[in-house]
mmCIF file of C-alpha atoms in Angstrom:
data_model
loop_
_atom_site.group_PDB
_atom_site.id
_atom_site.type_symbol
_atom_site.label_atom_id
_atom_site.label_comp_id
_atom_site.label_asym_id
_atom_site.label_seq_id
_atom_site.Cartn_x
_atom_site.Cartn_y
_atom_site.Cartn_z
ATOM 1 C CA LEU A 1 0.000 0.000 0.000
ATOM 2 C CA LYS A 2 2.881 2.312 0.818
ATOM 3 C CA LYS A 3 4.393 1.738 -2.667
ATOM 4 C CA LEU A 4 1.051 2.489 -4.295
ATOM 5 C CA LYS A 5 0.748 5.773 -2.398
ATOM 6 C CA GLU A 6 4.326 6.693 -3.329
ATOM 7 C CA ASN A 7 3.323 6.283 -6.975
ATOM 8 C CA GLY A 8 0.328 8.575 -6.516
ATOM 9 C CA ARG A 9 -2.329 5.909 -6.201
ATOM 10 C CA ASP A 10 -4.764 5.774 -3.359
ATOM 11 C CA PHE A 11 -7.432 3.124 -3.448
ATOM 12 C CA GLY A 12 -8.981 4.126 -0.152
ATOM 13 C CA GLY A 13 -7.831 0.894 1.409
ATOM 14 C CA ILE A 14 -7.182 -2.652 0.423
ATOM 15 C CA ASP A 15 -8.545 -5.769 2.075
ATOM 16 C CA VAL A 16 -5.751 -8.087 3.048
ATOM 17 C CA ALA A 17 -6.039 -11.686 4.130
ATOM 18 C CA VAL A 18 -3.229 -13.040 6.255
ATOM 19 C CA LEU A 19 -3.018 -16.728 5.593
ATOM 20 C CA GLU A 20 -1.815 -19.270 8.072
ATOM 21 C CA GLU A 21 1.415 -21.110 7.457
ATOM 22 C CA GLY A 22 0.757 -24.227 5.419
ATOM 23 C CA THR A 23 -2.137 -22.715 3.485
ATOM 24 C CA ASP A 24 -2.434 -24.495 0.146
ATOM 25 C CA LEU A 25 -4.187 -23.757 -3.151
ATOM 26 C CA ASP A 26 -7.329 -25.554 -2.047
ATOM 27 C CA ASP A 27 -7.563 -23.288 1.024
ATOM 28 C CA ILE A 28 -7.067 -20.206 -1.135
ATOM 29 C CA MET A 29 -9.834 -21.362 -3.494
ATOM 30 C CA GLN A 30 -12.143 -21.841 -0.506
ATOM 31 C CA TYR A 31 -11.436 -18.252 0.584
ATOM 32 C CA GLU A 32 -11.947 -17.002 -2.966
ATOM 33 C CA LEU A 33 -15.340 -18.683 -3.251
ATOM 34 C CA ALA A 34 -16.362 -17.402 0.168
ATOM 35 C CA LEU A 35 -15.403 -13.847 -0.806
ATOM 36 C CA GLN A 36 -17.199 -14.087 -4.135
ATOM 37 C CA PHE A 37 -20.492 -14.979 -2.575
ATOM 38 C CA ARG A 38 -20.503 -12.543 0.312
ATOM 39 C CA THR A 39 -23.620 -10.449 0.069
ATOM 40 C CA TYR A 40 -21.865 -7.357 1.348
ATOM 41 C CA THR A 41 -19.192 -7.221 -1.341
ATOM 42 C CA LEU A 42 -18.869 -3.747 -2.798
ATOM 43 C CA GLN A 43 -18.272 -4.896 -6.351
ATOM 44 C CA LYS A 44 -19.953 -7.941 -7.804
ATOM 45 C CA TYR A 45 -17.759 -10.424 -9.655
ATOM 46 C CA SER A 46 -18.389 -10.300 -13.359
ATOM 47 C CA TYR A 47 -20.334 -13.174 -14.887
ATOM 48 C CA VAL A 48 -17.366 -14.563 -16.800
ATOM 49 C CA ASN A 49 -15.070 -14.249 -13.767
ATOM 50 C CA GLN A 50 -17.575 -16.313 -11.813
ATOM 51 C CA LEU A 51 -17.549 -18.966 -14.537
ATOM 52 C CA ARG A 52 -13.752 -19.025 -14.616
ATOM 53 C CA THR A 53 -13.587 -19.346 -10.827
ATOM 54 C CA TYR A 54 -16.019 -22.258 -10.960
ATOM 55 C CA GLU A 55 -13.775 -23.910 -13.544
ATOM 56 C CA LYS A 56 -10.699 -23.434 -11.339
ATOM 57 C CA TYR A 57 -12.534 -24.954 -8.399
ATOM 58 C CA LEU A 58 -13.592 -27.978 -10.459
ATOM 59 C CA LYS A 59 -10.042 -28.576 -11.649
ATOM 60 C CA MET A 60 -8.587 -28.383 -8.155
ATOM 61 C CA ASN A 61 -8.441 -31.783 -6.501
ATOM 62 C CA ASP A 62 -10.922 -33.094 -9.082
ATOM 63 C CA ASN A 63 -13.875 -31.436 -7.361
ATOM 64 C CA SER A 64 -17.234 -32.534 -8.756
ATOM 65 C CA TYR A 65 -20.169 -30.519 -10.057
ATOM 66 C CA LYS A 66 -21.989 -31.600 -6.925
ATOM 67 C CA ASP A 67 -19.148 -30.252 -4.733
ATOM 68 C CA LEU A 68 -19.270 -26.886 -6.484
ATOM 69 C CA ALA A 69 -23.067 -26.655 -6.377
ATOM 70 C CA SER A 70 -22.931 -27.324 -2.660
ATOM 71 C CA LYS A 71 -20.170 -24.752 -2.133
ATOM 72 C CA ILE A 72 -22.169 -22.112 -4.021
ATOM 73 C CA GLY A 73 -25.344 -23.011 -2.161
ATOM 74 C CA TRP A 74 -27.288 -24.235 -5.175
ATOM 75 C CA LYS A 75 -29.481 -26.911 -3.641
ATOM 76 C CA ARG A 76 -32.133 -27.179 -6.338
ATOM 77 C CA ASN A 77 -30.791 -28.423 -9.702
ATOM 78 C CA GLY A 78 -27.307 -27.425 -8.579
ATOM 79 C CA GLU A 79 -25.365 -29.921 -10.681
ATOM 80 C CA LYS A 80 -27.455 -29.034 -13.735
ATOM 81 C CA LYS A 81 -26.707 -25.321 -13.223
ATOM 82 C CA VAL A 82 -22.979 -25.987 -12.843
ATOM 83 C CA LYS A 83 -22.959 -28.070 -16.038
ATOM 84 C CA GLN A 84 -24.666 -25.241 -17.886
ATOM 85 C CA CYS A 85 -22.112 -22.756 -16.535
ATOM 86 C CA MET A 86 -19.279 -24.916 -17.845
ATOM 87 C CA ARG A 87 -20.954 -25.303 -21.260
ATOM 88 C CA ILE A 88 -21.336 -21.520 -21.472
ATOM 89 C CA LEU A 89 -17.689 -20.993 -20.527
ATOM 90 C CA ASP A 90 -16.727 -23.530 -23.211
ATOM 91 C CA LEU A 91 -18.838 -21.581 -25.701
ATOM 92 C CA ILE A 92 -17.123 -18.310 -24.754
ATOM 93 C CA ASN A 93 -13.690 -19.920 -24.994
ATOM 94 C CA GLU A 94 -14.588 -21.409 -28.394
ATOM 95 C CA ALA A 95 -15.617 -17.967 -29.682
ATOM 96 C CA ARG A 96 -12.415 -16.422 -28.319
ATOM 97 C CA LYS A 97 -10.314 -19.129 -29.927
ATOM 98 C CA LYS A 98 -12.013 -18.644 -33.313
ATOM 99 C CA SER A 99 -11.190 -14.927 -33.072
ATOM 100 C CA ASN A 100 -7.533 -15.714 -32.288
ATOM 101 C CA PHE A 101 -8.275 -14.463 -28.768
ATOM 102 C CA LYS A 102 -9.123 -10.962 -29.984
ATOM 103 C CA LEU A 103 -12.452 -11.232 -28.174
ATOM 104 C CA LYS A 104 -12.106 -10.327 -24.509
ATOM 105 C CA TYR A 105 -13.956 -12.079 -21.713
ATOM 106 C CA ALA A 106 -15.491 -8.725 -20.760
ATOM 107 C CA GLN A 107 -17.407 -8.675 -24.052
ATOM 108 C CA PHE A 108 -19.592 -11.472 -22.696
ATOM 109 C CA ASP A 109 -20.109 -10.166 -19.151
ATOM 110 C CA ASN A 110 -23.439 -8.383 -19.588
ATOM 111 C CA ASN A 111 -25.018 -11.188 -21.566
ATOM 112 C CA GLU A 112 -25.686 -13.858 -18.950
ATOM 113 C CA GLU A 113 -29.341 -14.330 -19.880
ATOM 114 C CA ALA A 114 -28.671 -14.368 -23.629
ATOM 115 C CA LEU A 115 -25.886 -16.928 -23.152
ATOM 116 C CA LYS A 116 -28.131 -19.153 -21.042
ATOM 117 C CA ASN A 117 -30.862 -18.922 -23.688
ATOM 118 C CA LEU A 118 -28.299 -19.727 -26.385
ATOM 119 C CA ASP A 119 -27.168 -22.833 -24.487
ATOM 120 C CA GLU A 120 -30.741 -24.054 -24.046
ATOM 121 C CA ALA A 121 -31.629 -23.387 -27.695
ATOM 122 C CA TYR A 122 -28.470 -25.070 -28.947
ATOM 123 C CA ASN A 123 -29.208 -28.243 -26.995
ATOM 124 C CA SER A 124 -32.848 -28.316 -28.078
ATOM 125 C CA ILE A 125 -32.094 -27.711 -31.764
ATOM 126 C CA LYS A 126 -29.287 -30.277 -31.685
ATOM 127 C CA VAL A 127 -31.710 -32.946 -30.436
ATOM 128 C CA ASN A 128 -34.558 -32.002 -32.783
ATOM 129 C CA PHE A 129 -32.797 -30.863 -35.966
ATOM 130 C CA GLY A 130 -29.171 -31.968 -35.745
ATOM 131 C CA GLU A 131 -25.818 -30.540 -34.804
ATOM 132 C CA ALA A 132 -25.270 -28.626 -38.055
ATOM 133 C CA GLN A 133 -28.402 -26.505 -37.605
ATOM 134 C CA ALA A 134 -27.707 -26.103 -33.896
ATOM 135 C CA ASN A 135 -24.250 -24.743 -34.758
ATOM 136 C CA GLU A 136 -25.761 -22.284 -37.238
ATOM 137 C CA VAL A 137 -28.111 -20.916 -34.587
ATOM 138 C CA LYS A 138 -25.275 -20.837 -32.046
ATOM 139 C CA ASN A 139 -23.022 -18.846 -34.374
ATOM 140 C CA LEU A 140 -25.763 -16.389 -35.361
ATOM 141 C CA ARG A 141 -26.711 -15.837 -31.715
ATOM 142 C CA LEU A 142 -23.097 -15.318 -30.726
ATOM 143 C CA LEU A 143 -22.704 -12.763 -33.484
ATOM 144 C CA ALA A 144 -25.870 -10.998 -32.327
ATOM 145 C CA ILE A 145 -24.640 -10.954 -28.722
ATOM 146 C CA LEU A 146 -21.302 -9.474 -29.776
ATOM 147 C CA GLN A 147 -23.122 -6.880 -31.894
ATOM 148 C CA GLY A 148 -25.071 -5.729 -28.836
ATOM 149 C CA VAL A 149 -28.484 -7.118 -29.784
ATOM 150 C CA ASN A 150 -30.690 -7.334 -26.679
ATOM 151 C CA LYS A 151 -31.557 -10.722 -25.181
ATOM 152 C CA ASP A 152 -35.037 -10.770 -26.743
ATOM 153 C CA GLY A 153 -33.597 -10.094 -30.187
ATOM 154 C CA VAL A 154 -30.999 -12.815 -29.661
ATOM 155 C CA ARG A 155 -33.704 -15.243 -28.515
ATOM 156 C CA ALA A 156 -35.607 -14.617 -31.784
ATOM 157 C CA ILE A 157 -32.753 -16.280 -33.677
ATOM 158 C CA ASP A 158 -33.959 -19.861 -33.742
ATOM 159 C CA GLN A 159 -34.730 -22.669 -36.190
ATOM 160 C CA ASP A 160 -37.606 -20.682 -37.772
ATOM 161 C CA PHE A 161 -35.274 -17.710 -38.240
ATOM 162 C CA LEU A 162 -32.839 -19.969 -40.116
ATOM 163 C CA GLU A 163 -35.612 -21.270 -42.367
ATOM 164 C CA GLN A 164 -36.696 -17.697 -43.161
ATOM 165 C CA LEU A 165 -33.110 -16.790 -44.065
ATOM 166 C CA THR A 166 -32.874 -19.831 -46.342
ATOM 167 C CA ASP A 167 -36.199 -18.976 -48.026
ATOM 168 C CA ARG A 168 -35.060 -15.391 -48.667
ATOM 169 C CA ALA A 169 -31.760 -16.553 -50.129
ATOM 170 C CA GLU A 170 -33.541 -18.783 -52.654
#
């Protein structure tokens, strides 16, 4: 803090956690999760940061979806919610990879509802119409999200929307 002040920065205070000797990564992750879900936190974790923290927790000590759901406090459909979170993070990472990582995580932060709707639509279309059409809808919805289309506009991009595009092209 002293060094920050010497460089002209004053953050009004910094919370510091003094960890006991022998603290390991698992302990630190437990603290991180506890801090994330405090109701009195001044700044909410961004949606994508939450997803990335969940992923870190799952990778540590091979924690299960059930472990994470319990840690978060998701009693009802907890494992299902965690699975969806991981699918959405995979979707975001896929989009970033396709863009050669030019897309930033922050570009997805304010689109939680649209991303959840995209995941649900993708899975439904995949079962009913096949993976190729599901991928088309997924890509169009992702493009709409990145273009700033509101969640209702994004939700309108579905199988019928694809058929209308095909009809217009012919």
